mmCIF file of C-alpha atoms and ligand atoms in Angstrom:
data_model
loop_
_atom_site.group_PDB
_atom_site.id
_atom_site.type_symbol
_atom_site.label_atom_id
_atom_site.label_comp_id
_atom_site.label_asym_id
_atom_site.label_seq_id
_atom_site.Cartn_x
_atom_site.Cartn_y
_atom_site.Cartn_z
ATOM 1 C CA MET A 1 -0.950 -34.506 23.286
ATOM 2 C CA GLU A 2 -3.088 -33.871 19.599
ATOM 3 C CA GLU A 3 -0.790 -31.464 18.213
ATOM 4 C CA GLY A 4 -3.504 -27.955 18.092
ATOM 5 C CA LYS A 5 -5.339 -27.120 14.519
ATOM 6 C CA ILE A 6 -5.482 -23.872 13.694
ATOM 7 C CA VAL A 7 -8.664 -23.118 12.201
ATOM 8 C CA ARG A 8 -9.677 -20.340 9.723
ATOM 9 C CA PRO A 9 -13.343 -19.126 8.293
ATOM 10 C CA GLU A 10 -14.069 -20.240 5.069
ATOM 11 C CA LYS A 11 -13.457 -17.698 2.629
ATOM 12 C CA GLN A 12 -16.376 -16.954 0.472
ATOM 13 C CA THR A 13 -15.420 -17.498 -3.103
ATOM 14 C CA ASN A 14 -16.156 -13.962 -5.646
ATOM 15 C CA GLU A 15 -19.979 -16.082 -6.747
ATOM 16 C CA GLU A 16 -21.217 -15.798 -2.803
ATOM 17 C CA LEU A 17 -20.140 -12.384 -2.956
ATOM 18 C CA ILE A 18 -21.671 -11.242 -5.746
ATOM 19 C CA PHE A 19 -24.737 -13.007 -4.971
ATOM 20 C CA LYS A 20 -24.766 -11.938 -1.520
ATOM 21 C CA ILE A 21 -23.918 -7.969 -2.819
ATOM 22 C CA HIS A 22 -26.724 -8.158 -5.224
ATOM 23 C CA GLU A 23 -28.912 -9.614 -2.280
ATOM 24 C CA LEU A 24 -28.257 -6.579 -0.006
ATOM 25 C CA LYS A 25 -28.654 -3.911 -3.231
ATOM 26 C CA ARG A 26 -32.080 -5.126 -3.870
ATOM 27 C CA GLN A 27 -33.272 -5.433 0.424
ATOM 28 C CA LYS A 28 -31.694 -2.079 1.499
ATOM 29 C CA ASN A 29 -31.769 0.111 -2.330
ATOM 30 C CA ALA A 30 -28.380 0.579 -2.082
ATOM 31 C CA VAL A 31 -26.881 1.991 -5.921
ATOM 32 C CA ILE A 32 -23.253 1.190 -6.109
ATOM 33 C CA LEU A 33 -21.397 3.122 -8.261
ATOM 34 C CA ALA A 34 -17.904 2.930 -9.080
ATOM 35 C CA HIS A 35 -14.664 4.557 -10.824
ATOM 36 C CA TYR A 36 -13.648 3.457 -14.009
ATOM 37 C CA TYR A 37 -10.255 2.863 -11.682
ATOM 38 C CA GLN A 38 -11.885 -0.165 -9.782
ATOM 39 C CA VAL A 39 -10.714 -3.589 -10.516
ATOM 40 C CA ALA A 40 -12.687 -5.250 -13.372
ATOM 41 C CA LYS A 41 -14.999 -7.455 -10.317
ATOM 42 C CA ILE A 42 -16.101 -4.251 -8.674
ATOM 43 C CA GLN A 43 -16.729 -1.987 -12.170
ATOM 44 C CA ASP A 44 -18.446 -5.618 -13.775
ATOM 45 C CA ILE A 45 -21.006 -5.404 -9.857
ATOM 46 C CA ALA A 46 -22.049 -2.064 -9.633
ATOM 47 C CA ASP A 47 -24.753 0.310 -10.968
ATOM 48 C CA PHE A 48 -22.845 2.509 -12.457
ATOM 49 C CA VAL A 49 -18.896 3.578 -13.820
ATOM 50 C CA GLY A 50 -17.656 5.926 -14.940
ATOM 51 C CA ASP A 51 -15.798 9.312 -14.905
ATOM 52 C CA SER A 52 -15.674 11.782 -11.592
ATOM 53 C CA LEU A 53 -18.205 13.802 -13.293
ATOM 54 C CA GLN A 54 -20.912 10.831 -14.553
ATOM 55 C CA LEU A 55 -20.694 10.072 -10.979
ATOM 56 C CA SER A 56 -20.945 12.708 -9.416
ATOM 57 C CA GLN A 57 -23.882 13.614 -11.092
ATOM 58 C CA ARG A 58 -25.411 10.601 -10.648
ATOM 59 C CA ALA A 59 -24.452 10.806 -6.917
ATOM 60 C CA ALA A 60 -27.047 13.903 -7.246
ATOM 61 C CA GLU A 61 -30.118 12.365 -8.825
ATOM 62 C CA THR A 62 -30.159 8.807 -8.150
ATOM 63 C CA LYS A 63 -33.267 7.866 -6.015
ATOM 64 C CA ALA A 64 -31.739 5.328 -3.468
ATOM 65 C CA ASP A 65 -31.997 5.090 -0.080
ATOM 66 C CA ILE A 66 -27.353 4.289 0.173
ATOM 67 C CA ILE A 67 -24.872 4.502 -1.928
ATOM 68 C CA VAL A 68 -21.817 3.006 -2.199
ATOM 69 C CA PHE A 69 -19.074 4.367 -3.579
ATOM 70 C CA ALA A 70 -16.637 2.661 -4.832
ATOM 71 C CA GLY A 71 -13.743 4.389 -5.374
ATOM 72 C CA VAL A 72 -12.150 7.064 -2.842
ATOM 73 C CA HIS A 73 -12.824 9.020 0.015
ATOM 74 C CA PHE A 74 -13.599 12.352 -1.853
ATOM 75 C CA MET A 75 -15.366 10.816 -4.868
ATOM 76 C CA ALA A 76 -17.643 9.659 -1.574
ATOM 77 C CA GLU A 77 -17.370 13.203 0.454
ATOM 78 C CA THR A 78 -18.738 14.741 -3.143
ATOM 79 C CA ALA A 79 -22.085 12.225 -3.104
ATOM 80 C CA LYS A 80 -22.784 12.954 0.348
ATOM 81 C CA ILE A 81 -22.658 16.811 -0.465
ATOM 82 C CA LEU A 82 -24.723 16.224 -3.834
ATOM 83 C CA SER A 83 -26.850 13.539 -1.860
ATOM 84 C CA PRO A 84 -26.829 14.581 2.347
ATOM 85 C CA ASP A 85 -29.892 13.139 2.853
ATOM 86 C CA LYS A 86 -28.501 9.639 1.887
ATOM 87 C CA LYS A 87 -26.153 7.090 3.747
ATOM 88 C CA VAL A 88 -23.060 7.531 1.767
ATOM 89 C CA LEU A 89 -20.712 4.469 2.819
ATOM 90 C CA LEU A 90 -17.228 4.021 1.499
ATOM 91 C CA PRO A 91 -16.150 0.168 1.622
ATOM 92 C CA ASP A 92 -12.698 1.233 2.694
ATOM 93 C CA LEU A 93 -12.097 4.213 4.688
ATOM 94 C CA ASN A 94 -8.423 4.863 4.063
ATOM 95 C CA ALA A 95 -8.928 5.038 0.445
ATOM 96 C CA GLY A 96 -7.533 8.793 0.067
ATOM 97 C CA CYS A 97 -6.042 10.157 -3.152
ATOM 98 C CA SER A 98 -2.480 11.875 -3.324
ATOM 99 C CA LEU A 99 -3.038 14.901 -5.122
ATOM 100 C CA ALA A 100 -6.298 15.625 -2.336
ATOM 101 C CA ASP A 101 -3.718 15.224 0.584
ATOM 102 C CA SER A 102 -1.448 17.166 -1.477
ATOM 103 C CA CYS A 103 -3.931 19.818 -0.912
ATOM 104 C CA PRO A 104 -4.345 21.025 2.963
ATOM 105 C CA PRO A 105 -6.514 23.995 4.517
ATOM 106 C CA GLU A 106 -4.171 25.777 6.166
ATOM 107 C CA PRO A 107 -1.303 25.981 4.256
ATOM 108 C CA PHE A 108 -3.732 27.191 1.170
ATOM 109 C CA SER A 109 -6.210 29.171 3.130
ATOM 110 C CA ALA A 110 -3.032 31.214 3.716
ATOM 111 C CA PHE A 111 -1.789 30.265 -0.396
ATOM 112 C CA LEU A 112 -5.763 31.996 -1.152
ATOM 113 C CA LYS A 113 -4.990 34.774 1.445
ATOM 114 C CA ALA A 114 -1.454 35.805 -0.370
ATOM 115 C CA HIS A 115 -3.749 36.293 -3.752
ATOM 116 C CA PRO A 116 -6.313 38.485 -3.661
ATOM 117 C CA GLY A 117 -9.098 39.874 -5.740
ATOM 118 C CA HIS A 118 -8.697 36.075 -7.234
ATOM 119 C CA ARG A 119 -11.296 33.779 -8.600
ATOM 120 C CA VAL A 120 -10.427 29.806 -7.305
ATOM 121 C CA VAL A 121 -11.407 26.877 -9.723
ATOM 122 C CA SER A 122 -10.365 23.343 -7.697
ATOM 123 C CA TYR A 123 -10.225 19.994 -9.863
ATOM 124 C CA ILE A 124 -12.403 17.532 -7.944
ATOM 125 C CA ASN A 125 -9.526 15.657 -6.858
ATOM 126 C CA CYS A 126 -9.534 17.751 -3.068
ATOM 127 C CA SER A 127 -11.163 17.860 -0.014
ATOM 128 C CA ALA A 128 -14.473 19.428 1.428
ATOM 129 C CA ALA A 129 -12.417 21.414 3.449
ATOM 130 C CA ILE A 130 -10.646 22.861 -0.064
ATOM 131 C CA LYS A 131 -14.303 22.666 -1.528
ATOM 132 C CA THR A 132 -15.659 25.105 1.134
ATOM 133 C CA MET A 133 -12.649 28.109 -0.427
ATOM 134 C CA SER A 134 -13.383 27.620 -4.020
ATOM 135 C CA ASP A 135 -15.280 29.285 -6.165
ATOM 136 C CA VAL A 136 -16.255 26.711 -8.442
ATOM 137 C CA ILE A 137 -15.256 22.743 -8.959
ATOM 138 C CA CYS A 138 -14.409 21.019 -11.428
ATOM 139 C CA THR A 139 -13.224 17.555 -13.151
ATOM 140 C CA SER A 140 -10.788 16.744 -16.122
ATOM 141 C CA SER A 141 -13.808 16.546 -18.322
ATOM 142 C CA ASN A 142 -15.256 19.897 -18.258
ATOM 143 C CA ALA A 143 -11.639 22.350 -17.203
ATOM 144 C CA ARG A 144 -11.718 23.778 -20.357
ATOM 145 C CA GLN A 145 -15.543 24.946 -20.208
ATOM 146 C CA ILE A 146 -14.695 26.134 -16.349
ATOM 147 C CA VAL A 147 -12.549 27.550 -16.907
ATOM 148 C CA GLU A 148 -13.512 29.595 -19.610
ATOM 149 C CA SER A 149 -16.974 30.907 -18.238
ATOM 150 C CA PHE A 150 -15.201 33.056 -16.695
ATOM 151 C CA PRO A 151 -13.967 36.353 -17.929
ATOM 152 C CA GLU A 152 -11.137 36.683 -19.892
ATOM 153 C CA ASN A 153 -9.405 39.044 -17.651
ATOM 154 C CA GLU A 154 -10.533 37.851 -13.993
ATOM 155 C CA LYS A 155 -7.592 36.733 -12.544
ATOM 156 C CA LEU A 156 -7.128 32.884 -11.062
ATOM 157 C CA ILE A 157 -6.151 30.259 -9.103
ATOM 158 C CA PHE A 158 -6.335 26.258 -10.887
ATOM 159 C CA ALA A 159 -6.098 24.068 -7.920
ATOM 160 C CA PRO A 160 -4.542 21.118 -7.115
ATOM 161 C CA ASP A 161 -3.532 20.101 -9.685
ATOM 162 C CA LYS A 162 -0.310 21.434 -11.603
ATOM 163 C CA ASN A 163 -0.308 19.157 -14.461
ATOM 164 C CA LEU A 164 -3.955 19.833 -15.398
ATOM 165 C CA GLY A 165 -3.860 23.310 -14.292
ATOM 166 C CA ALA A 166 -0.883 23.877 -16.763
ATOM 167 C CA TYR A 167 -2.439 21.810 -19.412
ATOM 168 C CA ILE A 168 -5.530 24.671 -19.045
ATOM 169 C CA ASN A 169 -3.540 27.247 -19.412
ATOM 170 C CA SER A 170 -1.490 25.952 -22.288
ATOM 171 C CA VAL A 171 -5.478 25.930 -24.028
ATOM 172 C CA THR A 172 -7.258 28.549 -22.815
ATOM 173 C CA GLY A 173 -3.782 31.106 -23.419
ATOM 174 C CA LYS A 174 -4.689 32.083 -19.544
ATOM 175 C CA ASN A 175 -1.883 32.563 -17.008
ATOM 176 C CA MET A 176 -3.839 31.217 -13.711
ATOM 177 C CA ILE A 177 -1.244 30.796 -11.004
ATOM 178 C CA LEU A 178 -1.372 26.815 -9.694
ATOM 179 C CA TRP A 179 -1.078 24.959 -6.450
ATOM 180 C CA ASP A 180 1.849 22.692 -6.351
ATOM 181 C CA GLY A 181 0.555 19.358 -6.081
ATOM 182 C CA SER A 182 -0.311 15.997 -8.179
ATOM 183 C CA CYS A 183 -1.001 12.914 -8.304
ATOM 184 C CA HIS A 184 1.569 10.556 -7.610
ATOM 185 C CA VAL A 185 0.187 7.987 -10.030
ATOM 186 C CA HIS A 186 0.091 9.972 -12.992
ATOM 187 C CA ASN A 187 3.458 12.563 -12.115
ATOM 188 C CA GLN A 188 5.552 8.887 -11.969
ATOM 189 C CA LEU A 189 4.460 8.098 -16.079
ATOM 190 C CA SER A 190 7.785 8.990 -18.002
ATOM 191 C CA ASP A 191 8.191 11.274 -21.343
ATOM 192 C CA GLU A 192 11.402 8.454 -21.533
ATOM 193 C CA LYS A 193 9.029 5.636 -21.120
ATOM 194 C CA VAL A 194 6.490 6.845 -23.574
ATOM 195 C CA ILE A 195 9.031 7.140 -26.020
ATOM 196 C CA GLN A 196 10.923 4.023 -25.442
ATOM 197 C CA LEU A 197 6.491 2.415 -26.827
ATOM 198 C CA LYS A 198 5.900 4.644 -29.277
ATOM 199 C CA ILE A 199 9.770 4.073 -31.347
ATOM 200 C CA SER A 200 8.596 0.459 -30.308
ATOM 201 C CA ASN A 201 4.714 -0.049 -31.536
ATOM 202 C CA PRO A 202 5.618 3.006 -34.307
ATOM 203 C CA ASP A 203 1.182 1.864 -35.728
ATOM 204 C CA ALA A 204 0.400 2.799 -31.624
ATOM 205 C CA LYS A 205 -1.295 6.152 -31.057
ATOM 206 C CA LEU A 206 -0.906 7.924 -26.926
ATOM 207 C CA ILE A 207 -3.693 8.681 -25.327
ATOM 208 C CA ALA A 208 -3.168 10.531 -22.071
ATOM 209 C CA HIS A 209 -4.927 11.681 -19.055
ATOM 210 C CA PRO A 210 -4.160 15.639 -17.860
ATOM 211 C CA GLU A 211 -3.270 14.536 -14.656
ATOM 212 C CA CYS A 212 0.450 13.822 -15.794
ATOM 213 C CA ARG A 213 2.839 15.939 -16.630
ATOM 214 C CA GLY A 214 3.070 18.265 -19.415
ATOM 215 C CA PRO A 215 5.777 15.864 -21.481
ATOM 216 C CA VAL A 216 3.689 13.253 -21.548
ATOM 217 C CA LEU A 217 1.222 15.015 -23.111
ATOM 218 C CA ALA A 218 2.680 17.067 -25.316
ATOM 219 C CA LEU A 219 3.782 13.706 -26.583
ATOM 220 C CA ALA A 220 -0.044 12.342 -27.027
ATOM 221 C CA ASP A 221 -2.511 11.849 -29.744
ATOM 222 C CA PHE A 222 -5.339 12.325 -27.534
ATOM 223 C CA ILE A 223 -5.087 14.004 -24.371
ATOM 224 C CA GLY A 224 -8.874 13.649 -21.721
ATOM 225 C CA SER A 225 -10.512 11.598 -18.978
ATOM 226 C CA THR A 226 -10.744 9.062 -18.630
ATOM 227 C CA ALA A 227 -14.421 9.216 -19.562
ATOM 228 C CA ALA A 228 -13.283 10.764 -22.966
ATOM 229 C CA MET A 229 -10.671 8.648 -23.113
ATOM 230 C CA LEU A 230 -12.852 5.328 -23.190
ATOM 231 C CA GLU A 231 -14.406 7.418 -26.339
ATOM 232 C CA PHE A 232 -12.929 7.864 -27.599
ATOM 233 C CA THR A 233 -10.890 4.340 -28.046
ATOM 234 C CA ARG A 234 -14.847 2.961 -29.447
ATOM 235 C CA LYS A 235 -14.710 5.320 -32.850
ATOM 236 C CA ASP A 236 -11.767 6.029 -33.372
ATOM 237 C CA THR A 237 -10.338 3.759 -35.980
ATOM 238 C CA GLY A 238 -6.987 2.770 -34.673
ATOM 239 C CA LYS A 239 -5.914 -0.514 -33.074
ATOM 240 C CA ARG A 240 -3.631 -0.260 -30.855
ATOM 241 C CA TYR A 241 -2.874 2.450 -28.123
ATOM 242 C CA ILE A 242 -0.920 3.242 -25.602
ATOM 243 C CA VAL A 243 -2.335 4.355 -23.132
ATOM 244 C CA ALA A 244 -0.742 7.058 -19.634
ATOM 245 C CA THR A 245 -3.753 6.885 -16.704
ATOM 246 C CA GLU A 246 -4.404 4.066 -14.614
ATOM 247 C CA GLY A 247 -4.910 0.692 -15.230
ATOM 248 C CA GLY A 248 -8.474 0.196 -13.989
ATOM 249 C CA ILE A 249 -9.204 1.597 -17.723
ATOM 250 C CA ILE A 250 -8.661 -0.872 -20.071
ATOM 251 C CA HIS A 251 -11.047 -3.116 -18.373
ATOM 252 C CA GLN A 252 -13.604 -1.180 -20.190
ATOM 253 C CA MET A 253 -11.523 -0.734 -23.022
ATOM 254 C CA GLN A 254 -11.224 -4.373 -24.109
ATOM 255 C CA LYS A 255 -15.425 -4.974 -23.194
ATOM 256 C CA TYR A 256 -15.939 -1.599 -25.808
ATOM 257 C CA SER A 257 -13.262 -2.738 -28.054
ATOM 258 C CA PRO A 258 -12.302 -6.533 -27.847
ATOM 259 C CA ASP A 259 -10.519 -6.142 -31.345
ATOM 260 C CA LYS A 260 -8.258 -3.145 -30.082
ATOM 261 C CA GLU A 261 -5.573 -3.401 -28.586
ATOM 262 C CA PHE A 262 -4.094 -1.582 -24.659
ATOM 263 C CA ILE A 263 -0.621 -0.955 -23.962
ATOM 264 C CA VAL A 264 -1.150 0.642 -20.581
ATOM 265 C CA VAL A 265 2.335 2.519 -19.691
ATOM 266 C CA PRO A 266 4.309 1.389 -16.324
ATOM 267 C CA ALA A 267 5.853 4.256 -14.319
ATOM 268 C CA ASP A 268 8.822 2.541 -13.274
ATOM 269 C CA GLU A 269 10.591 -1.010 -12.938
ATOM 270 C CA THR A 270 10.261 -2.106 -10.166
ATOM 271 C CA CYS A 271 6.350 -1.721 -9.662
ATOM 272 C CA SER A 272 3.147 -1.262 -10.636
ATOM 273 C CA CYS A 273 2.566 1.971 -10.000
ATOM 274 C CA ASN A 274 0.018 2.746 -12.960
ATOM 275 C CA ASP A 275 -2.492 1.092 -10.327
ATOM 276 C CA CYS A 276 -3.902 3.679 -8.247
ATOM 277 C CA PRO A 277 -3.273 2.298 -4.323
ATOM 278 C CA PHE A 278 -5.629 3.196 -2.924
ATOM 279 C CA MET A 279 -8.168 2.712 -5.552
ATOM 280 C CA LYS A 280 -7.060 -0.443 -5.433
ATOM 281 C CA MET A 281 -8.061 -0.677 -1.956
ATOM 282 C CA ASN A 282 -11.221 -1.119 -2.305
ATOM 283 C CA THR A 283 -12.327 -5.205 -2.871
ATOM 284 C CA LEU A 284 -15.330 -7.205 -3.579
ATOM 285 C CA GLU A 285 -15.044 -8.527 0.217
ATOM 286 C CA LYS A 286 -15.065 -4.836 2.070
ATOM 287 C CA LEU A 287 -18.004 -3.892 -1.031
ATOM 288 C CA TYR A 288 -19.919 -7.005 1.159
ATOM 289 C CA LYS A 289 -19.046 -6.095 4.152
ATOM 290 C CA CYS A 290 -19.889 -2.462 3.985
ATOM 291 C CA LEU A 291 -23.234 -3.324 2.425
ATOM 292 C CA SER A 292 -23.929 -5.482 5.453
ATOM 293 C CA ASP A 293 -22.822 -3.104 7.998
ATOM 294 C CA GLU A 294 -23.926 -0.048 6.391
ATOM 295 C CA LYS A 295 -20.492 1.023 6.889
ATOM 296 C CA PRO A 296 -17.523 3.055 7.192
ATOM 297 C CA GLU A 297 -19.590 5.816 6.633
ATOM 298 C CA ILE A 298 -19.271 9.080 4.943
ATOM 299 C CA VAL A 299 -19.602 11.866 7.432
ATOM 300 C CA LEU A 300 -19.968 15.084 6.931
ATOM 301 C CA ASP A 301 -21.278 19.034 9.288
ATOM 302 C CA ASP A 302 -23.762 20.841 7.303
ATOM 303 C CA LEU A 303 -21.970 23.944 7.480
ATOM 304 C CA THR A 304 -19.167 22.048 5.317
ATOM 305 C CA ILE A 305 -21.910 20.176 3.235
ATOM 306 C CA THR A 306 -23.733 23.586 2.539
ATOM 307 C CA ALA A 307 -20.295 25.984 2.043
ATOM 308 C CA ALA A 308 -19.019 22.972 -0.381
ATOM 309 C CA ARG A 309 -22.103 22.018 -2.651
ATOM 310 C CA LEU A 310 -22.283 25.871 -4.243
ATOM 311 C CA PRO A 311 -19.179 25.161 -5.837
ATOM 312 C CA ILE A 312 -20.399 21.920 -6.923
ATOM 313 C CA GLN A 313 -23.473 22.169 -8.258
ATOM 314 C CA LYS A 314 -22.034 25.381 -9.818
ATOM 315 C CA MET A 315 -19.963 22.680 -12.425
ATOM 316 C CA LEU A 316 -22.569 20.977 -12.864
ATOM 317 C CA ASP A 317 -24.845 23.636 -13.883
ATOM 318 C CA ILE A 318 -21.774 24.978 -16.368
ATOM 319 C CA SER A 319 -21.192 21.181 -17.289
ATOM 320 C CA LYS A 320 -25.105 20.879 -18.654
ATOM 321 C CA ALA A 321 -25.013 24.606 -19.931
ATOM 322 C CA ALA A 322 -22.188 22.814 -21.946
ATOM 323 C CA ASN A 323 -24.029 20.059 -22.734
ATOM 324 C CA LEU A 324 -21.126 18.000 -21.261
ATOM 325 C CA ILE A 325 -23.910 15.516 -18.900
ATOM 326 C CA LYS A 326 -27.388 15.701 -19.358
HETATM 327 P P1 13P B 401 -11.400 10.877 -14.048
HETATM 328 O O1 13P B 401 -11.781 12.678 -14.223
HETATM 329 O O2 13P B 401 -11.008 10.917 -15.700
HETATM 330 O O3 13P B 401 -12.716 10.381 -13.620
HETATM 331 O O4 13P B 401 -10.212 11.288 -13.335
HETATM 332 C C1 13P B 401 -10.247 10.896 -11.397
HETATM 333 C C2 13P B 401 -8.750 10.121 -11.604
HETATM 334 O O5 13P B 401 -8.704 10.068 -9.828
HETATM 335 C C3 13P B 401 -7.913 11.107 -12.009
HETATM 336 O O6 13P B 401 -6.738 9.825 -11.496
HETATM 337 FE FE1 SF4 B 402 -5.825 10.598 -6.960
HETATM 338 FE FE2 SF4 B 402 -4.022 9.528 -8.896
HETATM 339 FE FE3 SF4 B 402 -5.576 7.957 -7.159
HETATM 340 FE FE4 SF4 B 402 -6.416 10.333 -8.789
HETATM 341 S S1 SF4 B 402 -5.011 8.109 -9.612
HETATM 342 S S2 SF4 B 402 -7.576 8.800 -7.095
HETATM 343 S S3 SF4 B 402 -5.934 11.313 -8.809
HETATM 344 S S4 SF4 B 402 -4.276 9.512 -6.220
#
């Protein structure tokens, strides 16, 4: 008897996928928005690559019929809230966020009830449900300005990232009550590892995302959002940098400053935990398939969209007034 043959469907090359994605984008009047933590190939095919604040602004202003969000779920949700009439697609619906997941709606609602008389500032890395319970949203690039927009004696709650909240308390002198949440990628970056890297690379500057823990931030030469870190490395006269955030940002840093060296802080010896597993769920194949099938789509009810839009719009208005966005 003849031995059975296994026939596998032919895998498309990256070049074929990239060509087809461009074709589909044109036919469907779609735009691809990508976060800096996406793999290099996705960043390179995107119409716009940015941090959370820049991406929210782009999502609010695009004229495209379809937004493909190469990022994580809360980012695509924000795009849907800002552009409810558009179809918003996320290549993998399981691309969540450990920080957003650390703040479920029910316990958060109970937390708010336990602290009456407080206004609520929520980091954009939270679900639409948390946004509906918030007075204003912030990102890592505008958190300080958003918090400082409140009167000095206003009592504030900051959620869900305790590290970013503590950092903003330290630079503004506020005493915001912090929800006990964190990002598993940034929270694992250790000051011990950073100190070792600083000792072996004394000429390198440490740049850190404010989602890192306080002891790491205390060692940093520069603290800022992904976009701010990128800008810093472009303009700074230094040549070497220890980068305390997710490794995807290195792609743009190398593009803008090919003569500079970037050293990523490893989380521990056993894994590459400074890769966000959620961000890395998006692949070129999934991007192509989602554009072709027009799914998975982000669907939100009208009530949630209306309620969540107010605090996001407030953030965009404050950011415009502070010249953080055009
Ligand atoms: P940015 O505000 O720098 O885009 O950060 C988003 C994020 O998810 C960091 O983990
Ligand atoms: Fe969420 Fe952290 Fe991934 Fe950013 S890096 S998307 S905060 S899990």
